């Protein structure tokens, strides 16, 4: 079998050299492997063409005897082995660059942390194979309306919804999410949820299934009322960020019995009576409300 051509070999060689010199911090998870989507697309095409067609993703590849072929394919096999053991991955796509084909993450069999930036969900393939082991999932500038496309359908895999068994941190900030949906009910062990910098107007009942939640960031949205949590999360939530919304009331926050940190800055809380629920939060240590509050009236809550 012919080796990859010059341009492909250059990519393989440069990345293989980088990972030979720094692979230890990738393999132990102390550093994140960051790849442009186009680079991963090239790599997966090479894997499919030169490795997977014969190895079926398992076992060591029997290489051809020609020296040049052997060198190129050995580097490709090395890259495939490293990617299989990579713990933390970040995929990025430049602004104004439209992805024309799928971004496949099938080589990454050991992922615990995944970050996507400008990767449309329908262009992502292979999430179904790792979602149940992911512990941290970040996606920005990718989602247009809702979470369901990633959480329930696993992007381009279009799979059926199953629980995310290990996911404790979800960051879907800086998207264009308008409303929440039932896909959040799949996040049984989630402790930290960041949905800031979206266009969410109403949380409805969709946060109630999140029984383990300790941090909730809904800052920079369009909320007019505080979110409603279930009984378990109401007793566990420690940090709630609601800054830069359109809140005229915070009724309901008094049920958050373990709340320590609350950010209400840049809302429409103009009357002292609107802050009455704060007096019932006995664990509260930090409240941010500047500037649209009368500081003389609310100084004790600053």
GROMACS .gro file of C-alpha atoms in nm:
model
  302
    1UNK     CA    1   0.000   0.000   0.000
    2UNK     CA    2   0.135   0.344  -0.095
    3UNK     CA    3   0.240   0.578   0.183
    4UNK     CA    4   0.067   0.916   0.239
    5UNK     CA    5   0.174   1.183  -0.010
    6UNK     CA    6   0.414   1.463   0.078
    7UNK     CA    7   0.162   1.707   0.227
    8UNK     CA    8  -0.001   1.436   0.437
    9UNK     CA    9   0.337   1.301   0.546
   10UNK     CA   10   0.442   1.649   0.659
   11UNK     CA   11   0.133   1.679   0.878
   12UNK     CA   12   0.185   1.333   1.024
   13UNK     CA   13   0.556   1.393   1.083
   14UNK     CA   14   0.513   1.732   1.253
   15UNK     CA   15   0.233   1.612   1.480
   16UNK     CA   16   0.413   1.286   1.561
   17UNK     CA   17   0.728   1.482   1.651
   18UNK     CA   18   0.529   1.715   1.875
   19UNK     CA   19   0.365   1.427   2.057
   20UNK     CA   20   0.687   1.229   2.092
   21UNK     CA   21   0.836   1.528   2.272
   22UNK     CA   22   0.530   1.627   2.475
   23UNK     CA   23   0.305   1.324   2.473
   24UNK     CA   24   0.349   1.251   2.842
   25UNK     CA   25   0.147   1.556   2.949
   26UNK     CA   26  -0.126   1.459   2.702
   27UNK     CA   27  -0.139   1.100   2.819
   28UNK     CA   28  -0.158   1.187   3.188
   29UNK     CA   29  -0.432   1.444   3.125
   30UNK     CA   30  -0.239   1.740   3.266
   31UNK     CA   31  -0.252   1.911   2.923
   32UNK     CA   32  -0.525   1.928   2.663
   33UNK     CA   33  -0.458   1.824   2.306
   34UNK     CA   34  -0.589   2.108   2.087
   35UNK     CA   35  -0.651   2.038   1.719
   36UNK     CA   36  -0.807   2.239   1.437
   37UNK     CA   37  -1.106   2.052   1.301
   38UNK     CA   38  -0.947   2.042   0.955
   39UNK     CA   39  -0.636   1.872   1.095
   40UNK     CA   40  -0.841   1.602   1.264
   41UNK     CA   41  -1.037   1.551   0.942
   42UNK     CA   42  -0.713   1.489   0.754
   43UNK     CA   43  -0.588   1.251   1.021
   44UNK     CA   44  -0.905   1.044   1.035
   45UNK     CA   45  -0.906   1.013   0.656
   46UNK     CA   46  -0.551   0.877   0.677
   47UNK     CA   47  -0.645   0.641   0.958
   48UNK     CA   48  -0.938   0.509   0.757
   49UNK     CA   49  -0.732   0.473   0.441
   50UNK     CA   50  -0.411   0.322   0.577
   51UNK     CA   51  -0.491   0.166   0.914
   52UNK     CA   52  -0.853   0.092   0.987
   53UNK     CA   53  -0.930  -0.082   0.660
   54UNK     CA   54  -0.690  -0.356   0.767
   55UNK     CA   55  -0.668  -0.340   1.144
   56UNK     CA   56  -1.039  -0.276   1.206
   57UNK     CA   57  -0.932  -0.042   1.489
   58UNK     CA   58  -0.787  -0.332   1.692
   59UNK     CA   59  -0.439  -0.478   1.735
   60UNK     CA   60  -0.105  -0.369   1.595
   61UNK     CA   61  -0.093  -0.295   1.224
   62UNK     CA   62   0.118  -0.530   1.009
   63UNK     CA   63   0.323  -0.282   0.810
   64UNK     CA   64   0.452  -0.328   0.455
   65UNK     CA   65   0.822  -0.400   0.411
   66UNK     CA   66   0.914  -0.099   0.193
   67UNK     CA   67   1.128   0.133   0.411
   68UNK     CA   68   0.960   0.459   0.309
   69UNK     CA   69   0.615   0.313   0.358
   70UNK     CA   70   0.719   0.169   0.691
   71UNK     CA   71   0.843   0.503   0.827
   72UNK     CA   72   0.528   0.692   0.729
   73UNK     CA   73   0.291   0.424   0.847
   74UNK     CA   74   0.479   0.378   1.174
   75UNK     CA   75   0.429   0.748   1.247
   76UNK     CA   76   0.063   0.718   1.157
   77UNK     CA   77   0.026   0.415   1.384
   78UNK     CA   78   0.203   0.608   1.663
   79UNK     CA   79  -0.042   0.898   1.625
   80UNK     CA   80  -0.339   0.663   1.630
   81UNK     CA   81  -0.211   0.498   1.947
   82UNK     CA   82  -0.158   0.836   2.118
   83UNK     CA   83  -0.504   0.960   2.021
   84UNK     CA   84  -0.660   0.643   2.157
   85UNK     CA   85  -0.506   0.722   2.497
   86UNK     CA   86  -0.570   1.099   2.497
   87UNK     CA   87  -0.773   1.211   2.799
   88UNK     CA   88  -0.850   1.576   2.717
   89UNK     CA   89  -0.928   1.710   2.367
   90UNK     CA   90  -1.018   2.053   2.231
   91UNK     CA   91  -1.141   2.090   1.873
   92UNK     CA   92  -1.157   2.435   1.718
   93UNK     CA   93  -1.280   2.573   1.389
   94UNK     CA   94  -1.181   2.925   1.274
   95UNK     CA   95  -1.446   3.198   1.246
   96UNK     CA   96  -1.619   3.218   0.909
   97UNK     CA   97  -1.494   2.874   0.804
   98UNK     CA   98  -1.779   2.639   0.724
   99UNK     CA   99  -1.723   2.269   0.782
  100UNK     CA  100  -1.813   2.076   0.469
  101UNK     CA  101  -1.763   1.725   0.607
  102UNK     CA  102  -1.788   1.532   0.932
  103UNK     CA  103  -1.544   1.581   1.218
  104UNK     CA  104  -1.485   1.227   1.347
  105UNK     CA  105  -1.361   1.159   1.698
  106UNK     CA  106  -1.359   0.777   1.679
  107UNK     CA  107  -0.983   0.751   1.753
  108UNK     CA  108  -1.029   0.905   2.099
  109UNK     CA  109  -1.130   0.606   2.306
  110UNK     CA  110  -1.011   0.733   2.647
  111UNK     CA  111  -1.160   1.084   2.651
  112UNK     CA  112  -1.275   1.231   2.980
  113UNK     CA  113  -1.273   1.599   2.879
  114UNK     CA  114  -1.401   1.730   2.545
  115UNK     CA  115  -1.422   2.092   2.427
  116UNK     CA  116  -1.578   2.202   2.099
  117UNK     CA  117  -1.554   2.552   1.953
  118UNK     CA  118  -1.748   2.641   1.637
  119UNK     CA  119  -1.819   2.274   1.564
  120UNK     CA  120  -2.185   2.239   1.458
  121UNK     CA  121  -2.340   1.935   1.631
  122UNK     CA  122  -2.452   1.776   1.306
  123UNK     CA  123  -2.088   1.774   1.188
  124UNK     CA  124  -1.962   1.580   1.490
  125UNK     CA  125  -1.938   1.203   1.458
  126UNK     CA  126  -1.827   0.959   1.726
  127UNK     CA  127  -1.964   1.125   2.041
  128UNK     CA  128  -2.184   0.818   2.093
  129UNK     CA  129  -1.872   0.613   2.158
  130UNK     CA  130  -1.739   0.826   2.446
  131UNK     CA  131  -2.031   1.020   2.594
  132UNK     CA  132  -2.084   0.774   2.880
  133UNK     CA  133  -1.726   0.826   3.005
  134UNK     CA  134  -1.698   1.205   2.961
  135UNK     CA  135  -1.656   1.397   3.286
  136UNK     CA  136  -1.623   1.750   3.145
  137UNK     CA  137  -1.796   1.871   2.826
  138UNK     CA  138  -1.758   2.223   2.688
  139UNK     CA  139  -1.919   2.354   2.372
  140UNK     CA  140  -1.913   2.719   2.261
  141UNK     CA  141  -2.021   2.911   1.951
  142UNK     CA  142  -2.177   2.593   1.815
  143UNK     CA  143  -2.536   2.550   1.937
  144UNK     CA  144  -2.809   2.749   1.766
  145UNK     CA  145  -3.129   2.685   1.963
  146UNK     CA  146  -3.119   2.398   2.211
  147UNK     CA  147  -2.905   2.142   2.395
  148UNK     CA  148  -3.091   1.837   2.266
  149UNK     CA  149  -2.886   1.799   1.948
  150UNK     CA  150  -2.574   1.717   2.149
  151UNK     CA  151  -2.706   1.570   2.473
  152UNK     CA  152  -2.985   1.349   2.336
  153UNK     CA  153  -2.874   1.280   1.981
  154UNK     CA  154  -2.493   1.286   2.027
  155UNK     CA  155  -2.457   1.525   1.734
  156UNK     CA  156  -2.421   1.364   1.394
  157UNK     CA  157  -2.452   1.015   1.543
  158UNK     CA  158  -2.827   1.070   1.582
  159UNK     CA  159  -2.841   0.811   1.859
  160UNK     CA  160  -3.115   0.746   2.111
  161UNK     CA  161  -3.098   0.928   2.443
  162UNK     CA  162  -2.915   0.758   2.731
  163UNK     CA  163  -2.777   0.898   3.060
  164UNK     CA  164  -2.435   1.063   3.068
  165UNK     CA  165  -2.301   0.849   3.351
  166UNK     CA  166  -1.985   1.041   3.447
  167UNK     CA  167  -2.051   1.400   3.335
  168UNK     CA  168  -2.008   1.634   3.632
  169UNK     CA  169  -1.927   1.959   3.447
  170UNK     CA  170  -2.115   2.097   3.146
  171UNK     CA  171  -2.028   2.432   2.989
  172UNK     CA  172  -2.252   2.543   2.704
  173UNK     CA  173  -2.176   2.914   2.740
  174UNK     CA  174  -2.141   3.151   2.443
  175UNK     CA  175  -2.396   2.982   2.220
  176UNK     CA  176  -2.739   3.088   2.094
  177UNK     CA  177  -2.952   2.862   2.312
  178UNK     CA  178  -3.304   3.005   2.335
  179UNK     CA  179  -3.473   2.748   2.556
  180UNK     CA  180  -3.387   2.447   2.769
  181UNK     CA  181  -3.525   2.101   2.697
  182UNK     CA  182  -3.569   1.752   2.837
  183UNK     CA  183  -3.218   1.644   2.737
  184UNK     CA  184  -3.092   1.790   3.067
  185UNK     CA  185  -3.266   1.502   3.245
  186UNK     CA  186  -2.990   1.274   3.110
  187UNK     CA  187  -2.730   1.446   3.329
  188UNK     CA  188  -2.782   1.249   3.648
  189UNK     CA  189  -2.453   1.335   3.822
  190UNK     CA  190  -2.400   1.691   3.696
  191UNK     CA  191  -2.253   1.926   3.958
  192UNK     CA  192  -2.161   2.233   3.753
  193UNK     CA  193  -2.372   2.383   3.473
  194UNK     CA  194  -2.269   2.695   3.281
  195UNK     CA  195  -2.529   2.828   3.036
  196UNK     CA  196  -2.413   3.190   3.046
  197UNK     CA  197  -2.401   3.414   2.740
  198UNK     CA  198  -2.698   3.258   2.562
  199UNK     CA  199  -3.052   3.380   2.484
  200UNK     CA  200  -3.247   3.180   2.741
  201UNK     CA  201  -3.577   3.341   2.842
  202UNK     CA  202  -3.728   3.068   3.060
  203UNK     CA  203  -3.594   2.760   3.240
  204UNK     CA  204  -3.939   2.611   3.305
  205UNK     CA  205  -3.908   2.273   3.482
  206UNK     CA  206  -3.605   2.151   3.289
  207UNK     CA  207  -3.350   2.205   3.569
  208UNK     CA  208  -3.542   2.000   3.823
  209UNK     CA  209  -3.389   1.661   3.727
  210UNK     CA  210  -3.039   1.790   3.810
  211UNK     CA  211  -3.028   1.650   4.163
  212UNK     CA  212  -2.653   1.695   4.227
  213UNK     CA  213  -2.612   2.055   4.108
  214UNK     CA  214  -2.376   2.273   4.313
  215UNK     CA  215  -2.296   2.554   4.067
  216UNK     CA  216  -2.537   2.712   3.819
  217UNK     CA  217  -2.437   2.999   3.590
  218UNK     CA  218  -2.720   3.158   3.391
  219UNK     CA  219  -2.559   3.499   3.358
  220UNK     CA  220  -2.600   3.706   3.042
  221UNK     CA  221  -2.933   3.566   2.931
  222UNK     CA  222  -3.287   3.706   2.912
  223UNK     CA  223  -3.441   3.560   3.228
  224UNK     CA  224  -3.721   3.748   3.402
  225UNK     CA  225  -3.743   3.515   3.701
  226UNK     CA  226  -3.511   3.296   3.904
  227UNK     CA  227  -3.475   2.933   3.794
  228UNK     CA  228  -3.663   2.656   3.972
  229UNK     CA  229  -3.464   2.358   4.100
  230UNK     CA  230  -3.571   2.024   4.243
  231UNK     CA  231  -3.567   1.952   4.615
  232UNK     CA  232  -3.227   1.782   4.612
  233UNK     CA  233  -3.045   2.053   4.416
  234UNK     CA  234  -3.215   2.323   4.622
  235UNK     CA  235  -3.039   2.179   4.925
  236UNK     CA  236  -2.701   2.139   4.749
  237UNK     CA  237  -2.657   2.447   4.530
  238UNK     CA  238  -2.368   2.661   4.655
  239UNK     CA  239  -2.321   2.915   4.373
  240UNK     CA  240  -2.588   3.083   4.158
  241UNK     CA  241  -2.495   3.341   3.895
  242UNK     CA  242  -2.782   3.540   3.743
  243UNK     CA  243  -2.605   3.863   3.647
  244UNK     CA  244  -2.703   4.053   3.331
  245UNK     CA  245  -3.056   3.922   3.294
  246UNK     CA  246  -3.393   4.096   3.317
  247UNK     CA  247  -3.488   3.983   3.668
  248UNK     CA  248  -3.761   4.183   3.838
  249UNK     CA  249  -3.804   3.925   4.114
  250UNK     CA  250  -3.589   3.667   4.289
  251UNK     CA  251  -3.877   3.481   4.451
  252UNK     CA  252  -3.780   3.118   4.495
  253UNK     CA  253  -3.413   3.165   4.581
  254UNK     CA  254  -3.504   3.141   4.950
  255UNK     CA  255  -3.544   2.766   4.894
  256UNK     CA  256  -3.171   2.730   4.818
  257UNK     CA  257  -3.075   2.648   5.174
  258UNK     CA  258  -2.702   2.587   5.109
  259UNK     CA  259  -2.645   2.888   4.883
  260UNK     CA  260  -2.324   3.075   4.965
  261UNK     CA  261  -2.256   3.287   4.656
  262UNK     CA  262  -2.521   3.478   4.461
  263UNK     CA  263  -2.463   3.720   4.172
  264UNK     CA  264  -2.761   3.941   4.083
  265UNK     CA  265  -2.572   4.232   3.922
  266UNK     CA  266  -2.719   4.414   3.624
  267UNK     CA  267  -3.082   4.316   3.665
  268UNK     CA  268  -3.395   4.523   3.732
  269UNK     CA  269  -3.419   4.481   4.108
  270UNK     CA  270  -3.504   4.837   4.204
  271UNK     CA  271  -3.705   4.794   4.523
  272UNK     CA  272  -3.574   4.682   4.860
  273UNK     CA  273  -3.875   4.454   4.902
  274UNK     CA  274  -3.763   4.254   4.597
  275UNK     CA  275  -3.461   4.136   4.797
  276UNK     CA  276  -3.659   4.006   5.094
  277UNK     CA  277  -3.588   3.638   5.008
  278UNK     CA  278  -3.219   3.698   5.084
  279UNK     CA  279  -3.293   3.727   5.455
  280UNK     CA  280  -3.386   3.358   5.460
  281UNK     CA  281  -3.054   3.239   5.315
  282UNK     CA  282  -2.850   3.176   5.628
  283UNK     CA  283  -2.543   3.033   5.451
  284UNK     CA  284  -2.511   3.328   5.213
  285UNK     CA  285  -2.168   3.492   5.228
  286UNK     CA  286  -2.142   3.683   4.898
  287UNK     CA  287  -2.407   3.878   4.708
  288UNK     CA  288  -2.333   4.096   4.407
  289UNK     CA  289  -2.599   4.348   4.308
  290UNK     CA  290  -2.421   4.662   4.181
  291UNK     CA  291  -2.515   4.886   4.004
  292UNK     CA  292  -2.893   4.884   3.965
  293UNK     CA  293  -2.969   4.872   4.336
  294UNK     CA  294  -2.985   5.148   4.593
  295UNK     CA  295  -2.665   5.079   4.784
  296UNK     CA  296  -2.779   5.274   5.088
  297UNK     CA  297  -3.072   5.037   5.127
  298UNK     CA  298  -2.897   4.713   5.038
  299UNK     CA  299  -2.545   4.767   5.168
  300UNK     CA  300  -2.566   4.461   5.387
  301UNK     CA  301  -2.611   4.242   5.078
  302UNK     CA  302  -2.327   4.378   4.864
   0.00000   0.00000   0.00000
